[in-house]
PDB file of C-alpha atoms in Angstrom:
ATOM      1  CA  UNK A 361     123.377  19.174 100.582  1.00 42.00           C
ATOM      2  CA  UNK A 362     125.327  16.055 102.013  1.00 54.00           C
ATOM      3  CA  UNK A 363     123.938  12.327 101.058  1.00 72.00           C
ATOM      4  CA  UNK A 364     123.131  10.623 104.213  1.00 79.00           C
ATOM      5  CA  UNK A 365     123.346   6.585 105.238  1.00 84.00           C
ATOM      6  CA  UNK A 366     120.845   5.512 107.659  1.00 88.00           C
ATOM      7  CA  UNK A 367     121.434   2.431 109.692  1.00 90.00           C
ATOM      8  CA  UNK A 368     119.145   0.908 112.333  1.00 91.00           C
ATOM      9  CA  UNK A 369     121.036  -0.791 114.819  1.00 93.00           C
ATOM     10  CA  UNK A 370     119.946  -4.798 115.199  1.00 92.00           C
ATOM     11  CA  UNK A 371     119.793  -6.291 118.854  1.00 91.00           C
ATOM     12  CA  UNK A 372     122.590  -8.620 117.966  1.00 91.00           C
ATOM     13  CA  UNK A 373     125.037  -5.394 117.880  1.00 93.00           C
ATOM     14  CA  UNK A 374     123.918  -3.700 121.254  1.00 93.00           C
ATOM     15  CA  UNK A 375     126.523  -2.106 122.966  1.00 93.00           C
ATOM     16  CA  UNK A 376     128.972  -2.865 120.206  1.00 93.00           C
ATOM     17  CA  UNK A 377     131.740   0.122 119.848  1.00 93.00           C
ATOM     18  CA  UNK A 378     130.381   2.854 117.205  1.00 92.00           C
ATOM     19  CA  UNK A 379     133.821   2.410 115.344  1.00 92.00           C
ATOM     20  CA  UNK A 380     133.847  -1.528 115.040  1.00 91.00           C
ATOM     21  CA  UNK A 381     130.025  -1.310 114.144  1.00 92.00           C
ATOM     22  CA  UNK A 382     130.424   1.092 111.239  1.00 91.00           C
ATOM     23  CA  UNK A 383     133.744  -0.587 109.955  1.00 86.00           C
ATOM     24  CA  UNK A 384     133.200  -4.237 110.190  1.00 84.00           C
ATOM     25  CA  UNK A 385     129.023  -4.438 110.119  1.00 86.00           C
ATOM     26  CA  UNK A 386     128.339  -1.311 107.849  1.00 85.00           C
ATOM     27  CA  UNK A 387     131.617  -1.215 105.434  1.00 80.00           C
ATOM     28  CA  UNK A 388     132.836   2.243 106.157  1.00 82.00           C
ATOM     29  CA  UNK A 389     136.390   2.700 105.718  1.00 78.00           C
ATOM     30  CA  UNK A 390     138.822   4.047 107.967  1.00 81.00           C
ATOM     31  CA  UNK A 391     139.653   7.011 105.972  1.00 75.00           C
ATOM     32  CA  UNK A 392     136.081   8.030 105.672  1.00 81.00           C
ATOM     33  CA  UNK A 393     135.382   7.689 109.457  1.00 87.00           C
ATOM     34  CA  UNK A 394     138.357  10.358 110.040  1.00 85.00           C
ATOM     35  CA  UNK A 395     136.557  12.695 107.718  1.00 80.00           C
ATOM     36  CA  UNK A 396     133.287  12.242 109.415  1.00 88.00           C
ATOM     37  CA  UNK A 397     134.642  13.107 112.999  1.00 87.00           C
ATOM     38  CA  UNK A 398     135.675  16.237 111.590  1.00 82.00           C
ATOM     39  CA  UNK A 399     131.994  17.154 110.839  1.00 85.00           C
ATOM     40  CA  UNK A 400     129.868  18.466 113.620  1.00 84.00           C
ATOM     41  CA  UNK A 401     127.211  16.258 112.445  1.00 88.00           C
ATOM     42  CA  UNK A 402     129.097  13.652 110.598  1.00 90.00           C
ATOM     43  CA  UNK A 403     127.783  10.741 112.862  1.00 93.00           C
ATOM     44  CA  UNK A 404     124.325  10.961 114.693  1.00 93.00           C
ATOM     45  CA  UNK A 405     122.733   8.405 116.797  1.00 93.00           C
ATOM     46  CA  UNK A 406     119.213   9.271 117.550  1.00 89.00           C
ATOM     47  CA  UNK A 407     119.902  13.094 116.461  1.00 88.00           C
ATOM     48  CA  UNK A 408     122.773  13.470 118.802  1.00 91.00           C
ATOM     49  CA  UNK A 409     126.642  13.180 118.306  1.00 92.00           C
ATOM     50  CA  UNK A 410     128.046   9.784 118.064  1.00 93.00           C
ATOM     51  CA  UNK A 411     131.785   9.242 118.825  1.00 92.00           C
ATOM     52  CA  UNK A 412     133.460   6.245 117.541  1.00 91.00           C
ATOM     53  CA  UNK A 413     134.445   5.206 120.931  1.00 92.00           C
ATOM     54  CA  UNK A 414     130.874   5.198 122.115  1.00 93.00           C
ATOM     55  CA  UNK A 415     128.444   1.980 122.165  1.00 94.00           C
ATOM     56  CA  UNK A 416     125.661   1.723 119.606  1.00 93.00           C
ATOM     57  CA  UNK A 417     122.069   0.884 121.236  1.00 93.00           C
ATOM     58  CA  UNK A 418     119.597  -1.588 119.770  1.00 93.00           C
ATOM     59  CA  UNK A 419     116.450  -0.109 117.957  1.00 92.00           C
ATOM     60  CA  UNK A 420     118.497   3.162 117.660  1.00 93.00           C
ATOM     61  CA  UNK A 421     118.859   4.787 114.131  1.00 93.00           C
ATOM     62  CA  UNK A 422     122.310   6.193 113.300  1.00 93.00           C
ATOM     63  CA  UNK A 423     122.873   8.784 110.393  1.00 92.00           C
ATOM     64  CA  UNK A 424     125.871   9.242 108.636  1.00 89.00           C
ATOM     65  CA  UNK A 425     126.068  12.696 106.907  1.00 87.00           C
ATOM     66  CA  UNK A 426     128.535  12.031 104.128  1.00 80.00           C
ATOM     67  CA  UNK A 427     131.023  14.833 103.330  1.00 74.00           C
ATOM     68  CA  UNK A 428     130.676  17.034 100.531  1.00 67.00           C
ATOM     69  CA  UNK A 429     133.027  16.677  97.543  1.00 64.00           C
ATOM     70  CA  UNK A 430     133.815  18.517  94.290  1.00 58.00           C
ATOM     71  CA  UNK A 431     134.600  17.121  91.068  1.00 63.00           C
ATOM     72  CA  UNK A 432     137.365  18.723  89.157  1.00 74.00           C
ATOM     73  CA  UNK A 433     136.158  17.033  85.566  1.00 87.00           C
ATOM     74  CA  UNK A 434     135.177  19.549  82.822  1.00 90.00           C
ATOM     75  CA  UNK A 435     131.268  19.216  82.407  1.00 93.00           C
ATOM     76  CA  UNK A 436     130.329  18.418  78.867  1.00 94.00           C
ATOM     77  CA  UNK A 437     126.963  17.839  77.475  1.00 95.00           C
ATOM     78  CA  UNK A 438     126.416  14.861  75.643  1.00 95.00           C
ATOM     79  CA  UNK A 439     123.712  11.555  75.480  1.00 94.00           C
ATOM     80  CA  UNK A 440     123.839   9.567  78.338  1.00 96.00           C
ATOM     81  CA  UNK A 441     121.854   5.970  78.477  1.00 97.00           C
ATOM     82  CA  UNK A 442     121.112   5.666  82.174  1.00 98.00           C
ATOM     83  CA  UNK A 443     120.016   2.298  83.451  1.00 98.00           C
ATOM     84  CA  UNK A 444     119.725   2.714  87.014  1.00 98.00           C
ATOM     85  CA  UNK A 445     119.949   5.575  89.354  1.00 97.00           C
ATOM     86  CA  UNK A 446     119.636   6.405  93.130  1.00 95.00           C
ATOM     87  CA  UNK A 447     121.315   8.463  95.735  1.00 91.00           C
ATOM     88  CA  UNK A 448     124.195   6.211  95.779  1.00 93.00           C
ATOM     89  CA  UNK A 449     124.400   4.822  92.391  1.00 96.00           C
ATOM     90  CA  UNK A 450     124.333   5.815  88.648  1.00 97.00           C
ATOM     91  CA  UNK A 451     124.514   2.734  85.845  1.00 98.00           C
ATOM     92  CA  UNK A 452     124.920   3.717  82.338  1.00 98.00           C
ATOM     93  CA  UNK A 453     125.324   2.188  78.939  1.00 98.00           C
ATOM     94  CA  UNK A 454     128.581   3.068  77.713  1.00 98.00           C
ATOM     95  CA  UNK A 455     128.689   3.418  73.834  1.00 97.00           C
ATOM     96  CA  UNK A 456     132.020   1.929  71.832  1.00 96.00           C
ATOM     97  CA  UNK A 457     134.784   4.686  71.135  1.00 96.00           C
ATOM     98  CA  UNK A 458     134.094   6.723  74.473  1.00 95.00           C
ATOM     99  CA  UNK A 459     136.906   6.735  77.210  1.00 94.00           C
ATOM    100  CA  UNK A 460     135.824   6.261  80.605  1.00 94.00           C
ATOM    101  CA  UNK A 461     138.414   8.852  82.096  1.00 89.00           C
ATOM    102  CA  UNK A 462     140.061  11.974  81.097  1.00 86.00           C
ATOM    103  CA  UNK A 463     143.413  11.515  79.655  1.00 81.00           C
ATOM    104  CA  UNK A 464     145.877  13.553  77.593  1.00 78.00           C
ATOM    105  CA  UNK A 465     144.184  12.818  74.188  1.00 82.00           C
ATOM    106  CA  UNK A 466     140.728  13.021  75.507  1.00 85.00           C
ATOM    107  CA  UNK A 467     140.045  15.536  77.990  1.00 82.00           C
ATOM    108  CA  UNK A 468     136.469  16.521  77.469  1.00 89.00           C
ATOM    109  CA  UNK A 469     134.929  13.739  75.518  1.00 91.00           C
ATOM    110  CA  UNK A 470     134.817  11.082  78.107  1.00 95.00           C
ATOM    111  CA  UNK A 471     132.075   9.402  79.999  1.00 96.00           C
ATOM    112  CA  UNK A 472     133.129  11.165  83.174  1.00 94.00           C
ATOM    113  CA  UNK A 473     132.626  14.611  81.295  1.00 95.00           C
ATOM    114  CA  UNK A 474     129.144  13.743  80.396  1.00 96.00           C
ATOM    115  CA  UNK A 475     128.250  12.513  83.598  1.00 96.00           C
ATOM    116  CA  UNK A 476     129.588  15.548  85.336  1.00 94.00           C
ATOM    117  CA  UNK A 477     127.334  17.768  83.067  1.00 95.00           C
ATOM    118  CA  UNK A 478     124.251  15.392  83.593  1.00 96.00           C
ATOM    119  CA  UNK A 479     125.069  15.553  87.549  1.00 93.00           C
ATOM    120  CA  UNK A 480     125.362  19.334  87.675  1.00 92.00           C
ATOM    121  CA  UNK A 481     121.876  19.687  85.750  1.00 94.00           C
ATOM    122  CA  UNK A 482     120.288  17.599  88.311  1.00 93.00           C
ATOM    123  CA  UNK A 483     121.528  19.709  91.129  1.00 91.00           C
ATOM    124  CA  UNK A 484     124.072  16.941  92.753  1.00 89.00           C
ATOM    125  CA  UNK A 485     127.526  17.112  93.567  1.00 84.00           C
ATOM    126  CA  UNK A 486     129.780  14.389  93.691  1.00 87.00           C
ATOM    127  CA  UNK A 487     133.146  12.862  92.507  1.00 87.00           C
ATOM    128  CA  UNK A 488     133.148  10.636  89.496  1.00 92.00           C
ATOM    129  CA  UNK A 489     134.052   7.166  90.662  1.00 91.00           C
ATOM    130  CA  UNK A 490     133.787   4.409  88.083  1.00 93.00           C
ATOM    131  CA  UNK A 491     133.432   0.857  89.589  1.00 93.00           C
ATOM    132  CA  UNK A 492     134.358  -0.991  86.601  1.00 89.00           C
ATOM    133  CA  UNK A 493     136.877   0.971  83.965  1.00 85.00           C
ATOM    134  CA  UNK A 494     135.973  -0.610  80.285  1.00 93.00           C
ATOM    135  CA  UNK A 495     138.371   0.099  77.487  1.00 92.00           C
ATOM    136  CA  UNK A 496     137.783   3.212  75.397  1.00 94.00           C
ATOM    137  CA  UNK A 497     136.482   0.470  72.379  1.00 96.00           C
ATOM    138  CA  UNK A 498     134.642  -1.758  74.677  1.00 97.00           C
ATOM    139  CA  UNK A 499     130.791  -1.210  75.012  1.00 98.00           C
ATOM    140  CA  UNK A 500     128.602  -1.767  77.654  1.00 98.00           C
ATOM    141  CA  UNK A 501     127.149  -1.311  81.352  1.00 98.00           C
ATOM    142  CA  UNK A 502     129.643   1.067  83.675  1.00 98.00           C
ATOM    143  CA  UNK A 503     128.863   1.721  87.335  1.00 97.00           C
ATOM    144  CA  UNK A 504     129.265   4.919  89.040  1.00 96.00           C
ATOM    145  CA  UNK A 505     129.246   5.338  92.767  1.00 94.00           C
ATOM    146  CA  UNK A 506     128.353   8.839  94.076  1.00 91.00           C
ATOM    147  CA  UNK A 507     130.396   8.406  97.295  1.00 86.00           C
ATOM    148  CA  UNK A 508     133.421   6.764  98.777  1.00 81.00           C
ATOM    149  CA  UNK A 509     131.418   4.328 101.228  1.00 84.00           C
ATOM    150  CA  UNK A 510     129.513   2.985  98.093  1.00 89.00           C
ATOM    151  CA  UNK A 511     132.439   2.146  95.911  1.00 88.00           C
ATOM    152  CA  UNK A 512     134.146   0.603  98.948  1.00 82.00           C
ATOM    153  CA  UNK A 513     131.199  -1.478  99.365  1.00 87.00           C
ATOM    154  CA  UNK A 514     131.053  -2.657  95.572  1.00 91.00           C
ATOM    155  CA  UNK A 515     134.496  -3.513  95.290  1.00 84.00           C
ATOM    156  CA  UNK A 516     134.617  -7.329  94.631  1.00 84.00           C
ATOM    157  CA  UNK A 517     130.859  -7.648  95.002  1.00 90.00           C
ATOM    158  CA  UNK A 518     129.607  -6.882  91.486  1.00 94.00           C
ATOM    159  CA  UNK A 519     129.066  -9.985  88.845  1.00 95.00           C
ATOM    160  CA  UNK A 520     129.708  -8.733  85.436  1.00 96.00           C
ATOM    161  CA  UNK A 521     128.956 -10.653  82.288  1.00 97.00           C
ATOM    162  CA  UNK A 522     130.448  -9.957  79.073  1.00 98.00           C
ATOM    163  CA  UNK A 523     129.689 -10.700  75.380  1.00 97.00           C
ATOM    164  CA  UNK A 524     132.566 -11.205  72.911  1.00 97.00           C
ATOM    165  CA  UNK A 525     132.764 -12.493  69.470  1.00 97.00           C
ATOM    166  CA  UNK A 526     136.001 -14.240  68.653  1.00 97.00           C
ATOM    167  CA  UNK A 527     137.852 -15.902  65.814  1.00 97.00           C
ATOM    168  CA  UNK A 528     137.388 -19.825  65.331  1.00 96.00           C
ATOM    169  CA  UNK A 529     135.021 -22.414  66.730  1.00 96.00           C
ATOM    170  CA  UNK A 530     134.534 -22.493  70.767  1.00 96.00           C
ATOM    171  CA  UNK A 531     132.005 -25.271  71.199  1.00 94.00           C
ATOM    172  CA  UNK A 532     132.516 -26.172  74.808  1.00 97.00           C
ATOM    173  CA  UNK A 533     132.666 -24.244  78.008  1.00 97.00           C
ATOM    174  CA  UNK A 534     135.997 -23.452  79.504  1.00 97.00           C
ATOM    175  CA  UNK A 535     138.332 -21.478  82.191  1.00 98.00           C
ATOM    176  CA  UNK A 536     141.546 -19.865  81.642  1.00 97.00           C
ATOM    177  CA  UNK A 537     143.443 -19.711  84.755  1.00 97.00           C
ATOM    178  CA  UNK A 538     146.762 -17.935  83.683  1.00 96.00           C
ATOM    179  CA  UNK A 539     148.640 -15.010  85.287  1.00 94.00           C
ATOM    180  CA  UNK A 540     149.029 -11.797  83.043  1.00 93.00           C
ATOM    181  CA  UNK A 541     151.596  -9.154  82.733  1.00 90.00           C
ATOM    182  CA  UNK A 542     152.899  -6.280  80.347  1.00 90.00           C
ATOM    183  CA  UNK A 543     154.742  -7.432  77.606  1.00 90.00           C
ATOM    184  CA  UNK A 544     158.331  -6.177  77.693  1.00 88.00           C
ATOM    185  CA  UNK A 545     158.495  -4.150  74.314  1.00 89.00           C
ATOM    186  CA  UNK A 546     154.894  -2.567  75.132  1.00 87.00           C
ATOM    187  CA  UNK A 547     153.315  -0.292  77.646  1.00 83.00           C
ATOM    188  CA  UNK A 548     149.903  -1.468  76.679  1.00 89.00           C
ATOM    189  CA  UNK A 549     149.934  -5.073  75.380  1.00 92.00           C
ATOM    190  CA  UNK A 550     149.580  -7.883  78.160  1.00 93.00           C
ATOM    191  CA  UNK A 551     150.389 -11.307  77.684  1.00 94.00           C
ATOM    192  CA  UNK A 552     150.367 -14.716  79.876  1.00 94.00           C
ATOM    193  CA  UNK A 553     153.352 -14.460  82.160  1.00 92.00           C
ATOM    194  CA  UNK A 554     154.421 -16.746  84.725  1.00 92.00           C
ATOM    195  CA  UNK A 555     155.346 -13.827  86.852  1.00 89.00           C
ATOM    196  CA  UNK A 556     152.081 -11.836  86.177  1.00 88.00           C
ATOM    197  CA  UNK A 557     149.342 -11.092  88.435  1.00 90.00           C
ATOM    198  CA  UNK A 558     146.944 -13.955  88.941  1.00 92.00           C
ATOM    199  CA  UNK A 559     143.814 -13.625  86.488  1.00 94.00           C
ATOM    200  CA  UNK A 560     140.793 -16.276  85.855  1.00 96.00           C
ATOM    201  CA  UNK A 561     138.425 -15.887  83.188  1.00 97.00           C
ATOM    202  CA  UNK A 562     135.530 -18.538  82.503  1.00 98.00           C
ATOM    203  CA  UNK A 563     133.655 -18.293  79.020  1.00 98.00           C
ATOM    204  CA  UNK A 564     130.644 -20.125  77.690  1.00 97.00           C
ATOM    205  CA  UNK A 565     129.572 -20.473  73.827  1.00 96.00           C
ATOM    206  CA  UNK A 566     126.341 -18.776  72.906  1.00 95.00           C
ATOM    207  CA  UNK A 567     126.410 -19.886  69.160  1.00 94.00           C
ATOM    208  CA  UNK A 568     129.453 -20.693  67.078  1.00 94.00           C
ATOM    209  CA  UNK A 569     130.815 -22.110  63.465  1.00 93.00           C
ATOM    210  CA  UNK A 570     134.117 -22.980  62.241  1.00 93.00           C
ATOM    211  CA  UNK A 571     134.776 -19.251  61.767  1.00 94.00           C
ATOM    212  CA  UNK A 572     133.457 -17.415  64.915  1.00 95.00           C
ATOM    213  CA  UNK A 573     132.033 -17.752  68.131  1.00 96.00           C
ATOM    214  CA  UNK A 574     129.579 -15.572  70.217  1.00 96.00           C
ATOM    215  CA  UNK A 575     130.478 -16.295  73.971  1.00 97.00           C
ATOM    216  CA  UNK A 576     129.553 -15.267  77.153  1.00 98.00           C
ATOM    217  CA  UNK A 577     132.355 -14.514  79.908  1.00 98.00           C
ATOM    218  CA  UNK A 578     132.659 -13.885  83.207  1.00 97.00           C
ATOM    219  CA  UNK A 579     135.626 -13.087  85.516  1.00 95.00           C
ATOM    220  CA  UNK A 580     136.779 -13.650  88.714  1.00 92.00           C
ATOM    221  CA  UNK A 581     139.659 -11.374  88.638  1.00 89.00           C
ATOM    222  CA  UNK A 582     139.411  -7.683  86.952  1.00 86.00           C
ATOM    223  CA  UNK A 583     143.012  -7.208  85.047  1.00 89.00           C
ATOM    224  CA  UNK A 584     143.359  -4.677  82.118  1.00 89.00           C
ATOM    225  CA  UNK A 585     142.582  -6.575  78.863  1.00 95.00           C
ATOM    226  CA  UNK A 586     141.889  -9.703  80.923  1.00 96.00           C
ATOM    227  CA  UNK A 587     139.483 -11.048  78.402  1.00 97.00           C
ATOM    228  CA  UNK A 588     141.513  -9.870  75.180  1.00 97.00           C
ATOM    229  CA  UNK A 589     144.670 -11.449  76.530  1.00 97.00           C
ATOM    230  CA  UNK A 590     143.214 -14.658  77.715  1.00 98.00           C
ATOM    231  CA  UNK A 591     141.160 -15.452  74.688  1.00 98.00           C
ATOM    232  CA  UNK A 592     144.196 -14.255  72.394  1.00 97.00           C
ATOM    233  CA  UNK A 593     146.146 -17.103  74.223  1.00 97.00           C
ATOM    234  CA  UNK A 594     143.800 -19.756  73.484  1.00 97.00           C
ATOM    235  CA  UNK A 595     144.046 -18.818  69.749  1.00 97.00           C
ATOM    236  CA  UNK A 596     140.562 -17.200  69.751  1.00 98.00           C
ATOM    237  CA  UNK A 597     141.117 -13.687  69.661  1.00 98.00           C
ATOM    238  CA  UNK A 598     138.381 -11.241  69.782  1.00 98.00           C
ATOM    239  CA  UNK A 599     137.197  -9.866  66.146  1.00 97.00           C
ATOM    240  CA  UNK A 600     138.387  -6.395  65.707  1.00 97.00           C
ATOM    241  CA  UNK A 601     141.192  -6.628  68.292  1.00 97.00           C
ATOM    242  CA  UNK A 602     144.094  -5.986  66.109  1.00 96.00           C
ATOM    243  CA  UNK A 603     146.187  -5.380  68.992  1.00 95.00           C
ATOM    244  CA  UNK A 604     145.619  -9.043  70.038  1.00 96.00           C
ATOM    245  CA  UNK A 605     145.634 -10.747  66.718  1.00 96.00           C
ATOM    246  CA  UNK A 606     141.902 -10.061  65.824  1.00 96.00           C
ATOM    247  CA  UNK A 607     140.934  -8.919  62.321  1.00 95.00           C
ATOM    248  CA  UNK A 608     139.264  -5.378  61.939  1.00 95.00           C
ATOM    249  CA  UNK A 609     137.488  -6.578  58.616  1.00 93.00           C
ATOM    250  CA  UNK A 610     134.112  -6.611  60.086  1.00 93.00           C
ATOM    251  CA  UNK A 611     134.085  -4.260  62.999  1.00 96.00           C
ATOM    252  CA  UNK A 612     136.663  -1.701  63.688  1.00 95.00           C
ATOM    253  CA  UNK A 613     137.261  -2.372  67.565  1.00 97.00           C
ATOM    254  CA  UNK A 614     137.199  -5.421  69.898  1.00 97.00           C
ATOM    255  CA  UNK A 615     133.920  -7.149  69.672  1.00 98.00           C
ATOM    256  CA  UNK A 616     133.547  -6.789  73.400  1.00 98.00           C
ATOM    257  CA  UNK A 617     130.365  -5.629  75.267  1.00 98.00           C
ATOM    258  CA  UNK A 618     129.548  -5.735  79.043  1.00 98.00           C
ATOM    259  CA  UNK A 619     125.940  -6.645  79.018  1.00 97.00           C
ATOM    260  CA  UNK A 620     124.938  -7.709  82.321  1.00 98.00           C
ATOM    261  CA  UNK A 621     125.854  -6.974  85.915  1.00 97.00           C
ATOM    262  CA  UNK A 622     124.365  -8.066  89.094  1.00 97.00           C
ATOM    263  CA  UNK A 623     125.089  -6.864  92.853  1.00 96.00           C
ATOM    264  CA  UNK A 624     123.575  -6.341  96.277  1.00 95.00           C
ATOM    265  CA  UNK A 625     122.938  -2.775  96.695  1.00 95.00           C
ATOM    266  CA  UNK A 626     125.269  -1.387  99.515  1.00 91.00           C
ATOM    267  CA  UNK A 627     122.486   0.372 101.448  1.00 88.00           C
ATOM    268  CA  UNK A 628     119.292  -0.887 100.615  1.00 90.00           C
ATOM    269  CA  UNK A 629     120.580  -4.599 100.426  1.00 90.00           C
ATOM    270  CA  UNK A 630     118.223  -5.319  97.581  1.00 95.00           C
ATOM    271  CA  UNK A 631     119.572  -7.454  94.460  1.00 96.00           C
ATOM    272  CA  UNK A 632     120.225  -5.352  91.466  1.00 97.00           C
ATOM    273  CA  UNK A 633     120.317  -6.748  87.961  1.00 98.00           C
ATOM    274  CA  UNK A 634     120.869  -4.828  84.857  1.00 98.00           C
ATOM    275  CA  UNK A 635     121.320  -5.286  81.196  1.00 98.00           C
ATOM    276  CA  UNK A 636     122.344  -3.632  78.013  1.00 98.00           C
ATOM    277  CA  UNK A 637     121.885  -5.061  74.794  1.00 96.00           C
ATOM    278  CA  UNK A 638     124.513  -5.563  72.009  1.00 95.00           C
ATOM    279  CA  UNK A 639     125.513  -2.439  70.332  1.00 96.00           C
ATOM    280  CA  UNK A 640     124.594  -2.123  66.450  1.00 95.00           C
ATOM    281  CA  UNK A 641     128.079  -2.788  65.393  1.00 95.00           C
ATOM    282  CA  UNK A 642     128.386  -6.095  67.063  1.00 95.00           C
ATOM    283  CA  UNK A 643     124.882  -7.328  66.265  1.00 94.00           C
ATOM    284  CA  UNK A 644     125.735  -6.890  62.585  1.00 93.00           C
ATOM    285  CA  UNK A 645     129.096  -8.657  63.109  1.00 92.00           C
ATOM    286  CA  UNK A 646     127.514 -11.591  64.647  1.00 91.00           C
ATOM    287  CA  UNK A 647     124.826 -11.958  61.969  1.00 90.00           C
ATOM    288  CA  UNK A 648     127.572 -11.628  59.424  1.00 88.00           C
ATOM    289  CA  UNK A 649     129.639 -14.343  60.977  1.00 88.00           C
ATOM    290  CA  UNK A 650     127.378 -16.613  62.567  1.00 84.00           C
ATOM    291  CA  UNK A 651     124.156 -16.752  60.342  1.00 68.00           C
ATOM    292  CA  UNK A 652     122.478 -19.161  62.573  1.00 57.00           C
ATOM    293  CA  UNK A 653     121.586 -16.259  65.262  1.00 50.00           C
ATOM    294  CA  UNK A 654     119.385 -15.140  62.152  1.00 44.00           C
ATOM    295  CA  UNK A 655     116.929 -17.808  62.952  1.00 43.00           C
ATOM    296  CA  UNK A 656     116.772 -17.183  66.868  1.00 43.00           C
TER     297      UNK A 656
END
């Protein structure tokens, strides 16, 4: 069964062309509108077909019957820590060492495989679309949009807060404004590069000593390895991140966790705030490195 979007036309939009109303006011993409026009009941106003050239009327109800989609990802049963779910969004807490998407080396042991199994067990049918793509070894919140409209509306509209444990003492707030690009000798490692993509990282110390610091970080941009690259550039690589100069003595992955997200729901317009606690390996590393946290 198709998912639906329902819009109630306010008086200020009376007589506005449907195409303009749906694109500019409600955020539907041109591609989605094209697909909706191919469905006999794609766009309805008070139960009647609404063409994109027609005007919308104040007080009327517009129903969008979203196109059905099929997932090509192989379902695989597994544990899923669901933090939030409705007809449009699924938010989960991803454990470390789990890729988000299938790749050559990981075809069936990814978050996408488990979500696909979970979806099918609930009788739903949507394509796996992760709004944020955490690295395999990074833990924390991943938001999955259940349709194209939702993923488009979430773009650049989700505030994510990360927690990281880094080498060295960081005792003041700061911001890194440095472009990032691939290192010439690698297909994976990034570094600060004048000709790279703009990247902005804000960080705040939560607790620290001379050996290590626990930081809260937010991003203005979402570049691959941005936090890992920027903190290494500052001389404070993440604990466990041997790709960027960190030691794996206490933890065998980068000590990075997406612990909080906030966004305005694309359909209900309600503010959604979600949190996920630090996983066990990071908590143990923090206690070992920064004993004062034991007293908190």
